[in-house]
Amino acid sequence: MKINTATFVISNTDVSKCPAEKIPEYAFIGRSNVGKSSLINMLTNHKKLAKTSGKPGKTQLINHFKINDEWFLVDLPGYGYAQVSKSKRKTFQSFIKDYFLQREQLVCTFVLVDSRHEPQKIDLEFMQFLGENGIPFAIIFTKADKLGNSALNKNFTKYKKQLLKTWESVPTHFITSSESAMGKEDVLKFIEQINTDVAEDFIK
Ligand code: GTP
Ligand code: MG
């Protein structure tokens, strides 16, 4: 799929104030610093559409970006970031949860996990939360450029094994790098397919 336009629409902490427009929406979630904002920039061919930082905790709001005037990408704050104050973390958690439970336009969530790390409890629990609430998701392994092929394969095999303890089959997944644009076409193709599949549900 070709990205012709990608524009920032609005940031907020209140799901009821998110854009009212009924178009398909894709959310990016995962631990702070995993590369959510960078991935949005990579997919849309922008350097600075979503704000990124080497320090965790950069994205603190629900950010809507409109793509090709037809669908939204949503950049969210990271979960599980210890340096954010406890009260802030609680606020994050409640508005992120509200977003996932209430946003009707949400057609798929991308759960980002760092390719370099062992499966983390917080990510597995979040996938469980999505599953229990009937929210479709796919997994995106990020920062693949930081690993060689054999380490990547080893980690990926381990992750799949862990997932099969909970899920009947390994959920849809992509291996990506925002540095090298690895996985870009596959993720965009996946989104394009969902856009086609759900088109009837979004007739104005
Ligand atoms: P929060 O907004 O804090 O939750 O973080 P985030 O998940 O949006 O992460 P962000 O995109 O800001 O990236 C965090 C850091 O990781 C930045 O320094 C990025 O340059 C770096 N980074 C992100 N993706 C990649 C990648 O694919 N490869 C490499 N090498 N670095 C990456
Ligand atoms: Mg971010």
PDB file of C-alpha atoms and ligand atoms in Angstrom:
ATOM      1  CA  MET A   1       0.000   0.000   0.000  1.00  0.00           C
ATOM      2  CA  LYS A   2       1.255   3.447  -0.844  1.00  0.00           C
ATOM      3  CA  ILE A   3       1.127   6.087   1.865  1.00  0.00           C
ATOM      4  CA  ASN A   4       0.191   9.347   0.176  1.00  0.00           C
ATOM      5  CA  THR A   5      -0.677  11.467   3.187  1.00  0.00           C
ATOM      6  CA  ALA A   6      -0.064  11.164   6.919  1.00  0.00           C
ATOM      7  CA  THR A   7      -1.227  13.995   9.129  1.00  0.00           C
ATOM      8  CA  PHE A   8      -1.439  14.574  12.848  1.00  0.00           C
ATOM      9  CA  VAL A   9      -5.050  15.055  13.981  1.00  0.00           C
ATOM     10  CA  ILE A  10      -5.296  15.333  17.764  1.00  0.00           C
ATOM     11  CA  SER A  11      -3.752  14.286  21.089  1.00  0.00           C
ATOM     12  CA  ASN A  12      -5.684  13.679  24.254  1.00  0.00           C
ATOM     13  CA  THR A  13      -6.130  11.519  27.326  1.00  0.00           C
ATOM     14  CA  ASP A  14      -9.850  10.987  26.959  1.00  0.00           C
ATOM     15  CA  VAL A  15     -11.204   8.348  24.618  1.00  0.00           C
ATOM     16  CA  SER A  16     -14.478  10.253  24.304  1.00  0.00           C
ATOM     17  CA  LYS A  17     -12.532  13.150  22.754  1.00  0.00           C
ATOM     18  CA  CYS A  18     -10.802  11.012  20.131  1.00  0.00           C
ATOM     19  CA  PRO A  19     -11.891  11.760  16.541  1.00  0.00           C
ATOM     20  CA  ALA A  20     -15.539  10.858  15.989  1.00  0.00           C
ATOM     21  CA  GLU A  21     -14.968   9.865  12.387  1.00  0.00           C
ATOM     22  CA  LYS A  22     -15.849   6.245  11.688  1.00  0.00           C
ATOM     23  CA  ILE A  23     -12.827   4.973   9.782  1.00  0.00           C
ATOM     24  CA  PRO A  24     -10.659   1.934  10.578  1.00  0.00           C
ATOM     25  CA  GLU A  25      -8.093   2.524  13.270  1.00  0.00           C
ATOM     26  CA  TYR A  26      -4.848   0.725  14.217  1.00  0.00           C
ATOM     27  CA  ALA A  27      -3.189   1.224  17.602  1.00  0.00           C
ATOM     28  CA  PHE A  28       0.445   0.739  18.610  1.00  0.00           C
ATOM     29  CA  ILE A  29       1.104  -0.332  22.173  1.00  0.00           C
ATOM     30  CA  GLY A  30       3.964  -1.871  24.138  1.00  0.00           C
ATOM     31  CA  ARG A  31       6.558  -1.018  26.740  1.00  0.00           C
ATOM     32  CA  SER A  32       8.092   2.428  26.741  1.00  0.00           C
ATOM     33  CA  ASN A  33      11.046   2.757  24.383  1.00  0.00           C
ATOM     34  CA  VAL A  34      10.124  -0.379  22.396  1.00  0.00           C
ATOM     35  CA  GLY A  35       9.852   1.752  19.255  1.00  0.00           C
ATOM     36  CA  LYS A  36       6.134   2.510  18.740  1.00  0.00           C
ATOM     37  CA  SER A  37       6.568   6.093  17.587  1.00  0.00           C
ATOM     38  CA  SER A  38       9.584   5.200  15.422  1.00  0.00           C
ATOM     39  CA  LEU A  39       7.589   2.454  13.730  1.00  0.00           C
ATOM     40  CA  ILE A  40       4.767   4.869  12.888  1.00  0.00           C
ATOM     41  CA  ASN A  41       7.320   7.203  11.308  1.00  0.00           C
ATOM     42  CA  MET A  42       8.890   4.337   9.386  1.00  0.00           C
ATOM     43  CA  LEU A  43       5.549   3.082   8.059  1.00  0.00           C
ATOM     44  CA  THR A  44       4.496   6.556   6.953  1.00  0.00           C
ATOM     45  CA  ASN A  45       7.886   7.624   5.529  1.00  0.00           C
ATOM     46  CA  HIS A  46       8.185  10.494   7.978  1.00  0.00           C
ATOM     47  CA  LYS A  47      11.019  11.377  10.301  1.00  0.00           C
ATOM     48  CA  LYS A  48       9.052  13.431  12.780  1.00  0.00           C
ATOM     49  CA  LEU A  49       5.366  12.656  12.481  1.00  0.00           C
ATOM     50  CA  ALA A  50       5.340  10.883  15.859  1.00  0.00           C
ATOM     51  CA  LYS A  51       7.741  12.178  18.507  1.00  0.00           C
ATOM     52  CA  THR A  52      10.498   9.740  19.460  1.00  0.00           C
ATOM     53  CA  SER A  53      13.218   9.779  22.088  1.00  0.00           C
ATOM     54  CA  GLY A  54      16.105   7.712  23.393  1.00  0.00           C
ATOM     55  CA  LYS A  55      14.561   8.150  26.848  1.00  0.00           C
ATOM     56  CA  PRO A  56      11.512   6.094  27.742  1.00  0.00           C
ATOM     57  CA  GLY A  57       8.265   7.895  28.511  1.00  0.00           C
ATOM     58  CA  LYS A  58       8.206  10.219  25.504  1.00  0.00           C
ATOM     59  CA  THR A  59       4.671   9.566  24.274  1.00  0.00           C
ATOM     60  CA  GLN A  60       2.220  10.469  27.018  1.00  0.00           C
ATOM     61  CA  LEU A  61      -1.038  10.942  25.135  1.00  0.00           C
ATOM     62  CA  ILE A  62      -3.348   9.176  22.682  1.00  0.00           C
ATOM     63  CA  ASN A  63      -2.182  10.545  19.319  1.00  0.00           C
ATOM     64  CA  HIS A  64      -4.249  10.168  16.178  1.00  0.00           C
ATOM     65  CA  PHE A  65      -2.656  10.318  12.731  1.00  0.00           C
ATOM     66  CA  LYS A  66      -4.827  10.178   9.634  1.00  0.00           C
ATOM     67  CA  ILE A  67      -3.450   8.171   6.737  1.00  0.00           C
ATOM     68  CA  ASN A  68      -4.454   8.640   3.097  1.00  0.00           C
ATOM     69  CA  ASP A  69      -7.589  10.340   4.447  1.00  0.00           C
ATOM     70  CA  GLU A  70      -8.960   6.835   5.003  1.00  0.00           C
ATOM     71  CA  TRP A  71      -7.707   5.347   8.261  1.00  0.00           C
ATOM     72  CA  PHE A  72      -6.013   6.222  11.549  1.00  0.00           C
ATOM     73  CA  LEU A  73      -2.760   5.147  13.129  1.00  0.00           C
ATOM     74  CA  VAL A  74      -2.717   5.709  16.875  1.00  0.00           C
ATOM     75  CA  ASP A  75       0.432   6.225  18.904  1.00  0.00           C
ATOM     76  CA  LEU A  76      -0.008   5.467  22.606  1.00  0.00           C
ATOM     77  CA  PRO A  77       2.105   5.890  25.732  1.00  0.00           C
ATOM     78  CA  GLY A  78       4.159   2.893  26.776  1.00  0.00           C
ATOM     79  CA  TYR A  79       3.130   0.703  29.633  1.00  0.00           C
ATOM     80  CA  GLY A  80       5.357  -0.542  32.399  1.00  0.00           C
ATOM     81  CA  TYR A  81       7.735   2.376  32.558  1.00  0.00           C
ATOM     82  CA  ALA A  82       9.130   2.449  36.091  1.00  0.00           C
ATOM     83  CA  GLN A  83      10.496   6.009  36.007  1.00  0.00           C
ATOM     84  CA  VAL A  84       7.086   7.561  35.506  1.00  0.00           C
ATOM     85  CA  SER A  85       5.554   8.426  38.880  1.00  0.00           C
ATOM     86  CA  LYS A  86       3.122   5.940  40.333  1.00  0.00           C
ATOM     87  CA  SER A  87       0.174   8.308  40.019  1.00  0.00           C
ATOM     88  CA  LYS A  88       1.003   9.086  36.399  1.00  0.00           C
ATOM     89  CA  ARG A  89       1.314   5.394  35.640  1.00  0.00           C
ATOM     90  CA  LYS A  90      -2.123   4.836  37.104  1.00  0.00           C
ATOM     91  CA  THR A  91      -3.574   7.625  34.954  1.00  0.00           C
ATOM     92  CA  PHE A  92      -1.882   6.148  31.862  1.00  0.00           C
ATOM     93  CA  GLN A  93      -3.237   2.752  32.698  1.00  0.00           C
ATOM     94  CA  SER A  94      -6.785   3.942  33.118  1.00  0.00           C
ATOM     95  CA  PHE A  95      -7.012   5.988  29.930  1.00  0.00           C
ATOM     96  CA  ILE A  96      -5.201   3.368  27.880  1.00  0.00           C
ATOM     97  CA  LYS A  97      -7.587   0.721  29.176  1.00  0.00           C
ATOM     98  CA  ASP A  98     -10.598   2.944  28.422  1.00  0.00           C
ATOM     99  CA  TYR A  99      -9.242   3.500  24.937  1.00  0.00           C
ATOM    100  CA  PHE A 100      -9.031  -0.228  24.231  1.00  0.00           C
ATOM    101  CA  LEU A 101     -12.359  -1.080  25.788  1.00  0.00           C
ATOM    102  CA  GLN A 102     -14.335   1.775  24.255  1.00  0.00           C
ATOM    103  CA  ARG A 103     -12.876   2.622  20.874  1.00  0.00           C
ATOM    104  CA  GLU A 104     -15.259   1.079  18.379  1.00  0.00           C
ATOM    105  CA  GLN A 105     -13.221   2.007  15.299  1.00  0.00           C
ATOM    106  CA  LEU A 106     -10.237  -0.021  16.524  1.00  0.00           C
ATOM    107  CA  VAL A 107      -9.851  -2.882  14.061  1.00  0.00           C
ATOM    108  CA  CYS A 108      -6.397  -4.127  15.039  1.00  0.00           C
ATOM    109  CA  THR A 109      -3.843  -3.493  17.754  1.00  0.00           C
ATOM    110  CA  PHE A 110      -0.157  -3.953  17.208  1.00  0.00           C
ATOM    111  CA  VAL A 111       1.600  -5.121  20.363  1.00  0.00           C
ATOM    112  CA  LEU A 112       5.270  -4.239  20.031  1.00  0.00           C
ATOM    113  CA  VAL A 113       7.957  -6.279  21.729  1.00  0.00           C
ATOM    114  CA  ASP A 114      11.715  -5.788  21.556  1.00  0.00           C
ATOM    115  CA  SER A 115      13.319  -8.570  19.476  1.00  0.00           C
ATOM    116  CA  ARG A 116      16.293  -8.609  21.823  1.00  0.00           C
ATOM    117  CA  HIS A 117      14.407  -9.445  24.990  1.00  0.00           C
ATOM    118  CA  GLU A 118      13.004 -12.561  26.607  1.00  0.00           C
ATOM    119  CA  PRO A 119       9.192 -12.709  26.691  1.00  0.00           C
ATOM    120  CA  GLN A 120       8.045 -10.187  29.301  1.00  0.00           C
ATOM    121  CA  LYS A 121       5.149 -10.805  31.652  1.00  0.00           C
ATOM    122  CA  ILE A 122       3.636  -7.377  31.076  1.00  0.00           C
ATOM    123  CA  ASP A 123       3.428  -7.945  27.296  1.00  0.00           C
ATOM    124  CA  LEU A 124       1.959 -11.414  27.648  1.00  0.00           C
ATOM    125  CA  GLU A 125      -0.594 -10.090  30.123  1.00  0.00           C
ATOM    126  CA  PHE A 126      -1.529  -7.284  27.793  1.00  0.00           C
ATOM    127  CA  MET A 127      -2.122  -9.751  24.950  1.00  0.00           C
ATOM    128  CA  GLN A 128      -4.243 -11.767  27.355  1.00  0.00           C
ATOM    129  CA  PHE A 129      -6.275  -8.636  28.171  1.00  0.00           C
ATOM    130  CA  LEU A 130      -6.840  -7.999  24.452  1.00  0.00           C
ATOM    131  CA  GLY A 131      -7.828 -11.604  23.856  1.00  0.00           C
ATOM    132  CA  GLU A 132     -10.252 -11.650  26.763  1.00  0.00           C
ATOM    133  CA  ASN A 133     -11.927  -8.538  25.443  1.00  0.00           C
ATOM    134  CA  GLY A 134     -12.138  -9.747  21.859  1.00  0.00           C
ATOM    135  CA  ILE A 135      -9.753  -7.082  20.560  1.00  0.00           C
ATOM    136  CA  PRO A 136      -7.814  -8.386  17.531  1.00  0.00           C
ATOM    137  CA  PHE A 137      -4.064  -7.946  17.709  1.00  0.00           C
ATOM    138  CA  ALA A 138      -0.825  -8.775  15.934  1.00  0.00           C
ATOM    139  CA  ILE A 139       2.666  -8.826  17.422  1.00  0.00           C
ATOM    140  CA  ILE A 140       5.474  -6.698  16.056  1.00  0.00           C
ATOM    141  CA  PHE A 141       9.029  -7.584  16.995  1.00  0.00           C
ATOM    142  CA  THR A 142      11.038  -4.351  16.876  1.00  0.00           C
ATOM    143  CA  LYS A 143      14.684  -3.310  16.519  1.00  0.00           C
ATOM    144  CA  ALA A 144      15.610  -6.417  14.527  1.00  0.00           C
ATOM    145  CA  ASP A 145      18.626  -4.510  13.141  1.00  0.00           C
ATOM    146  CA  LYS A 146      20.220  -4.745  16.579  1.00  0.00           C
ATOM    147  CA  LEU A 147      20.487  -8.533  16.366  1.00  0.00           C
ATOM    148  CA  GLY A 148      22.178 -10.935  14.005  1.00  0.00           C
ATOM    149  CA  ASN A 149      20.077 -13.546  12.222  1.00  0.00           C
ATOM    150  CA  SER A 150      20.882 -16.423  14.537  1.00  0.00           C
ATOM    151  CA  ALA A 151      20.122 -14.467  17.729  1.00  0.00           C
ATOM    152  CA  LEU A 152      16.935 -13.190  16.108  1.00  0.00           C
ATOM    153  CA  ASN A 153      15.842 -16.719  15.242  1.00  0.00           C
ATOM    154  CA  LYS A 154      16.698 -18.008  18.681  1.00  0.00           C
ATOM    155  CA  ASN A 155      14.688 -15.289  20.438  1.00  0.00           C
ATOM    156  CA  PHE A 156      11.818 -15.661  18.049  1.00  0.00           C
ATOM    157  CA  THR A 157      11.645 -19.435  18.586  1.00  0.00           C
ATOM    158  CA  LYS A 158      11.630 -18.887  22.335  1.00  0.00           C
ATOM    159  CA  TYR A 159       8.868 -16.315  22.050  1.00  0.00           C
ATOM    160  CA  LYS A 160       6.713 -18.586  19.901  1.00  0.00           C
ATOM    161  CA  LYS A 161       7.111 -21.380  22.437  1.00  0.00           C
ATOM    162  CA  GLN A 162       5.953 -19.044  25.206  1.00  0.00           C
ATOM    163  CA  LEU A 163       2.947 -17.871  23.173  1.00  0.00           C
ATOM    164  CA  LEU A 164       1.843 -21.436  22.515  1.00  0.00           C
ATOM    165  CA  LYS A 165       1.405 -21.909  26.263  1.00  0.00           C
ATOM    166  CA  THR A 166      -1.547 -19.511  26.050  1.00  0.00           C
ATOM    167  CA  TRP A 167      -2.655 -19.377  22.435  1.00  0.00           C
ATOM    168  CA  GLU A 168      -3.757 -22.226  20.197  1.00  0.00           C
ATOM    169  CA  SER A 169      -1.606 -20.873  17.406  1.00  0.00           C
ATOM    170  CA  VAL A 170       1.036 -18.199  17.265  1.00  0.00           C
ATOM    171  CA  PRO A 171      -0.735 -14.855  16.683  1.00  0.00           C
ATOM    172  CA  THR A 172       0.048 -12.961  13.469  1.00  0.00           C
ATOM    173  CA  HIS A 173       3.454 -11.402  13.843  1.00  0.00           C
ATOM    174  CA  PHE A 174       6.022  -9.295  12.005  1.00  0.00           C
ATOM    175  CA  ILE A 175       9.737  -8.781  12.454  1.00  0.00           C
ATOM    176  CA  THR A 176      10.627  -5.148  11.879  1.00  0.00           C
ATOM    177  CA  SER A 177      13.285  -2.501  12.080  1.00  0.00           C
ATOM    178  CA  SER A 178      12.565   1.198  11.912  1.00  0.00           C
ATOM    179  CA  GLU A 179      16.209   1.734  11.029  1.00  0.00           C
ATOM    180  CA  SER A 180      16.295  -0.535   7.989  1.00  0.00           C
ATOM    181  CA  ALA A 181      12.543  -0.512   7.196  1.00  0.00           C
ATOM    182  CA  MET A 182      12.493  -4.303   7.546  1.00  0.00           C
ATOM    183  CA  GLY A 183       8.899  -5.550   7.672  1.00  0.00           C
ATOM    184  CA  LYS A 184       7.419  -2.335   6.331  1.00  0.00           C
ATOM    185  CA  GLU A 185       5.715  -3.773   3.249  1.00  0.00           C
ATOM    186  CA  ASP A 186       4.333  -6.749   5.184  1.00  0.00           C
ATOM    187  CA  VAL A 187       2.762  -4.586   7.883  1.00  0.00           C
ATOM    188  CA  LEU A 188       1.277  -2.204   5.315  1.00  0.00           C
ATOM    189  CA  LYS A 189      -0.061  -5.121   3.277  1.00  0.00           C
ATOM    190  CA  PHE A 190      -1.667  -6.550   6.423  1.00  0.00           C
ATOM    191  CA  ILE A 191      -3.337  -3.199   7.168  1.00  0.00           C
ATOM    192  CA  GLU A 192      -4.510  -2.894   3.583  1.00  0.00           C
ATOM    193  CA  GLN A 193      -6.107  -6.340   3.767  1.00  0.00           C
ATOM    194  CA  ILE A 194      -7.952  -5.485   6.981  1.00  0.00           C
ATOM    195  CA  ASN A 195      -9.104  -2.176   5.481  1.00  0.00           C
ATOM    196  CA  THR A 196     -10.620  -4.155   2.607  1.00  0.00           C
ATOM    197  CA  ASP A 197     -12.160  -6.774   4.908  1.00  0.00           C
ATOM    198  CA  VAL A 198     -13.849  -4.230   7.176  1.00  0.00           C
ATOM    199  CA  ALA A 199     -14.879  -1.763   4.464  1.00  0.00           C
ATOM    200  CA  GLU A 200     -18.532  -2.800   4.630  1.00  0.00           C
ATOM    201  CA  ASP A 201     -18.706  -2.099   8.359  1.00  0.00           C
ATOM    202  CA  PHE A 202     -17.546   1.445   7.793  1.00  0.00           C
ATOM    203  CA  ILE A 203     -19.926   2.559   5.067  1.00  0.00           C
ATOM    204  CA  LYS A 204     -20.897   6.149   5.846  1.00  0.00           C
TER     205      LYS A 204
HETATM  206  P1  GTP B   1       7.599   5.827  24.433  1.00  0.00           P
HETATM  207  O1  GTP B   1       6.919   6.895  23.632  1.00  0.00           O
HETATM  208  O2  GTP B   1       8.513   6.378  25.468  1.00  0.00           O
HETATM  209  O3  GTP B   1       6.642   4.828  25.000  1.00  0.00           O
HETATM  210  O4  GTP B   1       8.612   5.009  23.451  1.00  0.00           O
HETATM  211  P2  GTP B   1       8.356   4.424  21.997  1.00  0.00           P
HETATM  212  O5  GTP B   1       7.917   3.013  22.118  1.00  0.00           O
HETATM  213  O6  GTP B   1       7.496   5.321  21.185  1.00  0.00           O
HETATM  214  O7  GTP B   1       9.842   4.402  21.405  1.00  0.00           O
HETATM  215  P3  GTP B   1      10.518   5.394  20.343  1.00  0.00           P
HETATM  216  O8  GTP B   1       9.927   5.184  18.994  1.00  0.00           O
HETATM  217  O9  GTP B   1      10.516   6.782  20.896  1.00  0.00           O
HETATM  218  O10 GTP B   1      12.001   4.795  20.279  1.00  0.00           O
HETATM  219  C1  GTP B   1      12.792   4.651  21.430  1.00  0.00           C
HETATM  220  C2  GTP B   1      14.255   4.590  21.035  1.00  0.00           C
HETATM  221  O11 GTP B   1      14.511   3.397  20.292  1.00  0.00           O
HETATM  222  C3  GTP B   1      14.712   5.744  20.131  1.00  0.00           C
HETATM  223  O12 GTP B   1      16.031   6.099  20.496  1.00  0.00           O
HETATM  224  C4  GTP B   1      14.692   5.127  18.733  1.00  0.00           C
HETATM  225  O13 GTP B   1      15.607   5.734  17.852  1.00  0.00           O
HETATM  226  C5  GTP B   1      15.092   3.697  19.032  1.00  0.00           C
HETATM  227  N1  GTP B   1      14.515   2.773  18.031  1.00  0.00           N
HETATM  228  C6  GTP B   1      13.207   2.602  17.741  1.00  0.00           C
HETATM  229  N2  GTP B   1      13.034   1.672  16.801  1.00  0.00           N
HETATM  230  C7  GTP B   1      14.265   1.239  16.462  1.00  0.00           C
HETATM  231  C8  GTP B   1      14.762   0.263  15.531  1.00  0.00           C
HETATM  232  O14 GTP B   1      14.038  -0.402  14.799  1.00  0.00           O
HETATM  233  N3  GTP B   1      16.112   0.074  15.492  1.00  0.00           N
HETATM  234  C9  GTP B   1      16.980   0.783  16.296  1.00  0.00           C
HETATM  235  N4  GTP B   1      18.271   0.518  16.195  1.00  0.00           N
HETATM  236  N5  GTP B   1      16.553   1.696  17.167  1.00  0.00           N
HETATM  237  C10 GTP B   1      15.220   1.934  17.258  1.00  0.00           C
HETATM  238 MG    MG B   2       6.427   6.958  21.716  1.00  0.00          MG
END
